[in-house]
JSON list of C-alpha atoms in Angstrom, two decimals:
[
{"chain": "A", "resi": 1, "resn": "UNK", "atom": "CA", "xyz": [-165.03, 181.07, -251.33]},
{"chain": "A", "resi": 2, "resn": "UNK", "atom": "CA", "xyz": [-161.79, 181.17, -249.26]},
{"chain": "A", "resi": 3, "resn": "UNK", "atom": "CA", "xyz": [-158.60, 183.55, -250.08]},
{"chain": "A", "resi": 4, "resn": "UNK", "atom": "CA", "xyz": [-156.98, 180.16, -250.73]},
{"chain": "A", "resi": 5, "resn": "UNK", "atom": "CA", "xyz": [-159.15, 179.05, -253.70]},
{"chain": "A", "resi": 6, "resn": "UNK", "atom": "CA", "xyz": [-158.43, 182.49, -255.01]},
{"chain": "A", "resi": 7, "resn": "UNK", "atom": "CA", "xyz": [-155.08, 182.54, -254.80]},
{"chain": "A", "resi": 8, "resn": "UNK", "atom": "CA", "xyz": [-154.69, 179.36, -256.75]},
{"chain": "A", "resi": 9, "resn": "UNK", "atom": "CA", "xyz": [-156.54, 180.67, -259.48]},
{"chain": "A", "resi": 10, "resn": "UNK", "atom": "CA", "xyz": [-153.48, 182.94, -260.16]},
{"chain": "A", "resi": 11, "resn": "UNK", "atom": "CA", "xyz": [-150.93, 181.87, -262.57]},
{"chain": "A", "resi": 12, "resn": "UNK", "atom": "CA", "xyz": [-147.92, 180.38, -260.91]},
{"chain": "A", "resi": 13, "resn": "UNK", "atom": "CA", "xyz": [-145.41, 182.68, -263.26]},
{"chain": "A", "resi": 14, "resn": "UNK", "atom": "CA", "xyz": [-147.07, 185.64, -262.04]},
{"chain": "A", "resi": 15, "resn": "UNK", "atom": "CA", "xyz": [-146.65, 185.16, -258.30]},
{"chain": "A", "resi": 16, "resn": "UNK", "atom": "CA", "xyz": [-144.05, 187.51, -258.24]},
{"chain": "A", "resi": 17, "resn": "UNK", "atom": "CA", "xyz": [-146.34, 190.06, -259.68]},
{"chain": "A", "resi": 18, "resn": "UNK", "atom": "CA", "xyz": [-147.91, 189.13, -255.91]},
{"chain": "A", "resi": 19, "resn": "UNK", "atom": "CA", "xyz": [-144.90, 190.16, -253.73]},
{"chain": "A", "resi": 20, "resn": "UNK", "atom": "CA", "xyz": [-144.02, 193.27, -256.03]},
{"chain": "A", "resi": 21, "resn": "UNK", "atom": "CA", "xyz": [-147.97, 194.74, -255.66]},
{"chain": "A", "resi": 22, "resn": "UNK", "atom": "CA", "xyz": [-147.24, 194.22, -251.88]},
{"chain": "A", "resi": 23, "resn": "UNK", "atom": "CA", "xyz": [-143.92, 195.46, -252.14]},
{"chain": "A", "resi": 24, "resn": "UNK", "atom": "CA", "xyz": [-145.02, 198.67, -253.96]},
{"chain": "A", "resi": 25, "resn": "UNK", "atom": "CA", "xyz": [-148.42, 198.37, -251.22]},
{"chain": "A", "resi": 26, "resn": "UNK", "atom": "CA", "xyz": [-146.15, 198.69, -248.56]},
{"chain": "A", "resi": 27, "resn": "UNK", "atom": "CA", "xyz": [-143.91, 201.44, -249.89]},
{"chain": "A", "resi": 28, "resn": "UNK", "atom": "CA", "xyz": [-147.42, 203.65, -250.46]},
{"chain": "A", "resi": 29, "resn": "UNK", "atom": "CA", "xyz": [-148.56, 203.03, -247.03]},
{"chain": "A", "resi": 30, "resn": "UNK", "atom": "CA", "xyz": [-145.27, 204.97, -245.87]},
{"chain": "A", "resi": 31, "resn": "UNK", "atom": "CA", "xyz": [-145.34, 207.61, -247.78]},
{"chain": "A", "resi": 32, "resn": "UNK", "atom": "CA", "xyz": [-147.40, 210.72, -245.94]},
{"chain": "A", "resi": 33, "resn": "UNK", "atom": "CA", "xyz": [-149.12, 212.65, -248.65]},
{"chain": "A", "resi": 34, "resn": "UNK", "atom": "CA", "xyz": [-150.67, 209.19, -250.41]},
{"chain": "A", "resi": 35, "resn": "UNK", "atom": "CA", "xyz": [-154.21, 208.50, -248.87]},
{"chain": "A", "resi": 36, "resn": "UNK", "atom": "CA", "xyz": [-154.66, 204.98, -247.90]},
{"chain": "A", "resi": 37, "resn": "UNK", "atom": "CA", "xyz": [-157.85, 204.83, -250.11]},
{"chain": "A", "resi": 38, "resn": "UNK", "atom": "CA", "xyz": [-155.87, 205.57, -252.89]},
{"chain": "A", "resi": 39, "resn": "UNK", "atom": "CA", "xyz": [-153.48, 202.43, -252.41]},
{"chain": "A", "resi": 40, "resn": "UNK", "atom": "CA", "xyz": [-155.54, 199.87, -253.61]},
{"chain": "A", "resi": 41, "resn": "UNK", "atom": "CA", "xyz": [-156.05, 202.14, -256.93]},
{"chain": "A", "resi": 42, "resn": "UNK", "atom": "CA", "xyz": [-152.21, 202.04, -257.31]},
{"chain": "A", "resi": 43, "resn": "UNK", "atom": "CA", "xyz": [-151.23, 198.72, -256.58]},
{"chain": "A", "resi": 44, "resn": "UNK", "atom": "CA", "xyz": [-154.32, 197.15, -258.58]},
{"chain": "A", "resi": 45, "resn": "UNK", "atom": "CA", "xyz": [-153.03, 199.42, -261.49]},
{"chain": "A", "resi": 46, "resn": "UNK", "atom": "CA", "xyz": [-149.07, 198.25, -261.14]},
{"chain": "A", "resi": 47, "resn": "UNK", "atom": "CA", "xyz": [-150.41, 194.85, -261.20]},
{"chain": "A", "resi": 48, "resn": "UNK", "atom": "CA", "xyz": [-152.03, 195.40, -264.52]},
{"chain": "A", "resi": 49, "resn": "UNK", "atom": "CA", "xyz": [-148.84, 196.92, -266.33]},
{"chain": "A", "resi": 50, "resn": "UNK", "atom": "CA", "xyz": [-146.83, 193.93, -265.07]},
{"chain": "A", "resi": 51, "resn": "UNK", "atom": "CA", "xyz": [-149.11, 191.55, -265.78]},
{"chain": "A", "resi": 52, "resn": "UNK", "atom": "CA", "xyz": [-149.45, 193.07, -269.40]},
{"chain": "A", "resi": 53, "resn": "UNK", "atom": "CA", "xyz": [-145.66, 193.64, -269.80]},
{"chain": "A", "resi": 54, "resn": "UNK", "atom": "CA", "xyz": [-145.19, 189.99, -268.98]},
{"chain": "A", "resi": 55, "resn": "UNK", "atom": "CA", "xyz": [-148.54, 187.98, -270.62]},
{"chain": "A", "resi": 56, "resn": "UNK", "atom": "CA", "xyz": [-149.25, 190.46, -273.54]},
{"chain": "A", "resi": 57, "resn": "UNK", "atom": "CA", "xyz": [-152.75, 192.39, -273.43]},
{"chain": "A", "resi": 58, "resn": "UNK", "atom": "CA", "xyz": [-156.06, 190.27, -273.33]},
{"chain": "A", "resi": 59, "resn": "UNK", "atom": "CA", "xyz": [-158.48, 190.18, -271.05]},
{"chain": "A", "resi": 60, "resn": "UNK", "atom": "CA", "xyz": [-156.93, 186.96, -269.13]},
{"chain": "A", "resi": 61, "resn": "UNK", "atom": "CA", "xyz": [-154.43, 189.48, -268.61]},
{"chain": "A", "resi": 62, "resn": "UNK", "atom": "CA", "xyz": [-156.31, 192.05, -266.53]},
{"chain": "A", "resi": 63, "resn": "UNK", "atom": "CA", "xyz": [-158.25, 189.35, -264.45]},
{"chain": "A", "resi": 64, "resn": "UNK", "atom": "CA", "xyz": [-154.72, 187.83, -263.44]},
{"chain": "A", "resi": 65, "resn": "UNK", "atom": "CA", "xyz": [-154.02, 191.08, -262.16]},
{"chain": "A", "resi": 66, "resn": "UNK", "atom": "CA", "xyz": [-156.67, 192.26, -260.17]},
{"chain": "A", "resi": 67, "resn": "UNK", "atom": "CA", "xyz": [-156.31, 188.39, -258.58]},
{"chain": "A", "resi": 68, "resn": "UNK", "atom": "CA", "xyz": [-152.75, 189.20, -258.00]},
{"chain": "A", "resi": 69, "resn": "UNK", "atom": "CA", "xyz": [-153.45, 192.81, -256.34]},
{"chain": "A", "resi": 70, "resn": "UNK", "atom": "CA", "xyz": [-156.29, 191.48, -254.09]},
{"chain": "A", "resi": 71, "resn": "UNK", "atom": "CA", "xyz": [-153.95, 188.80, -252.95]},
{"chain": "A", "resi": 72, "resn": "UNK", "atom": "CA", "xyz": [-151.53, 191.25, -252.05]},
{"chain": "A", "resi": 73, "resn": "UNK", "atom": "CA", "xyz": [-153.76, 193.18, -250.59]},
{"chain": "A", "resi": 74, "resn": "UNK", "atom": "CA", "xyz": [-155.58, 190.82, -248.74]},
{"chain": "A", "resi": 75, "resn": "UNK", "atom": "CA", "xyz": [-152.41, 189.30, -247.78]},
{"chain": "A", "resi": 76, "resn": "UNK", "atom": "CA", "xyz": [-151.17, 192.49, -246.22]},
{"chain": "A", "resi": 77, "resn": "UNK", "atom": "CA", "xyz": [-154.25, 193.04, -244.25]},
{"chain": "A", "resi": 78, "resn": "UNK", "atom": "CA", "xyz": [-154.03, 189.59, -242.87]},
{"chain": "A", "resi": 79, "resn": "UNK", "atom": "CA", "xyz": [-150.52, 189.79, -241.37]},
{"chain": "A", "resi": 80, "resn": "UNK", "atom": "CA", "xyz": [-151.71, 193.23, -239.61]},
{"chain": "A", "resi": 81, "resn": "UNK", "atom": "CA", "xyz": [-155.05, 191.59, -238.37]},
{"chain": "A", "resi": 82, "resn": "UNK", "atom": "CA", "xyz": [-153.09, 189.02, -236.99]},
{"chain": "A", "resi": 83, "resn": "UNK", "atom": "CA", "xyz": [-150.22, 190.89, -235.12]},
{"chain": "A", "resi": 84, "resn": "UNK", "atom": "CA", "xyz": [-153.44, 193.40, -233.99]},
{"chain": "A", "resi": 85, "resn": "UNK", "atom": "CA", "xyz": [-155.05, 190.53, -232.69]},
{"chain": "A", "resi": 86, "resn": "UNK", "atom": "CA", "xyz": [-151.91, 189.14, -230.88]},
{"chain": "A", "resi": 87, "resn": "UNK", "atom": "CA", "xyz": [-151.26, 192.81, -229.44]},
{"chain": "A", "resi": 88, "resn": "UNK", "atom": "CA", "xyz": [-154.73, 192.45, -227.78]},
{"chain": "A", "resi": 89, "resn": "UNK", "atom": "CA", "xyz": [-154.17, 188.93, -226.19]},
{"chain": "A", "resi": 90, "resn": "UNK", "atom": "CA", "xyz": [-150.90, 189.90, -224.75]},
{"chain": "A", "resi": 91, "resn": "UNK", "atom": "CA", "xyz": [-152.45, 192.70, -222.85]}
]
């Protein structure tokens, strides 16, 4: 299954949820005392106290959010794949 298909599995209302998980992704990876395995942990866990602020609890709820972390993850580590891999060719 491609990131694509996943992606549109996710609720259109909660694609902001999407941007703030790589938002908050982002600021984590910048900070120096937070391990980067610890990251994923954090912005899957934002995602779910959005997601629940905004939908209400159920278990819809939580799946939407771990969609909308991986996304943003996923999403992250495909923009620095690609400028790595760019970085490479120009050398």
């Amino acid at each position: 299954m491609e990131w694509n298909a996943v992606a549109n599995f996710i609720k259109p209302e909660l694609l902001m949820v999407v941007a703030v998980c790589w938002v908050i992704g982002y600021i984590l990876k910048q900070t120096p005392k937070i391990p980067d395995w610890t990251i994923i942990y954090a912005v899957t866990l934002a995602a779910i106290i959005l997601v629940v602020l905004t939908t209400g609890l159920n278990v819809d709820s939580v799946l939407q959010a771990i969609l909308c972390s991986a996304v943003a993850v996923y999403g992250n580590q495909l923009v620095k794949q690609t400028a790595k891999a760019k970085e490479g060719n120009e050398q």
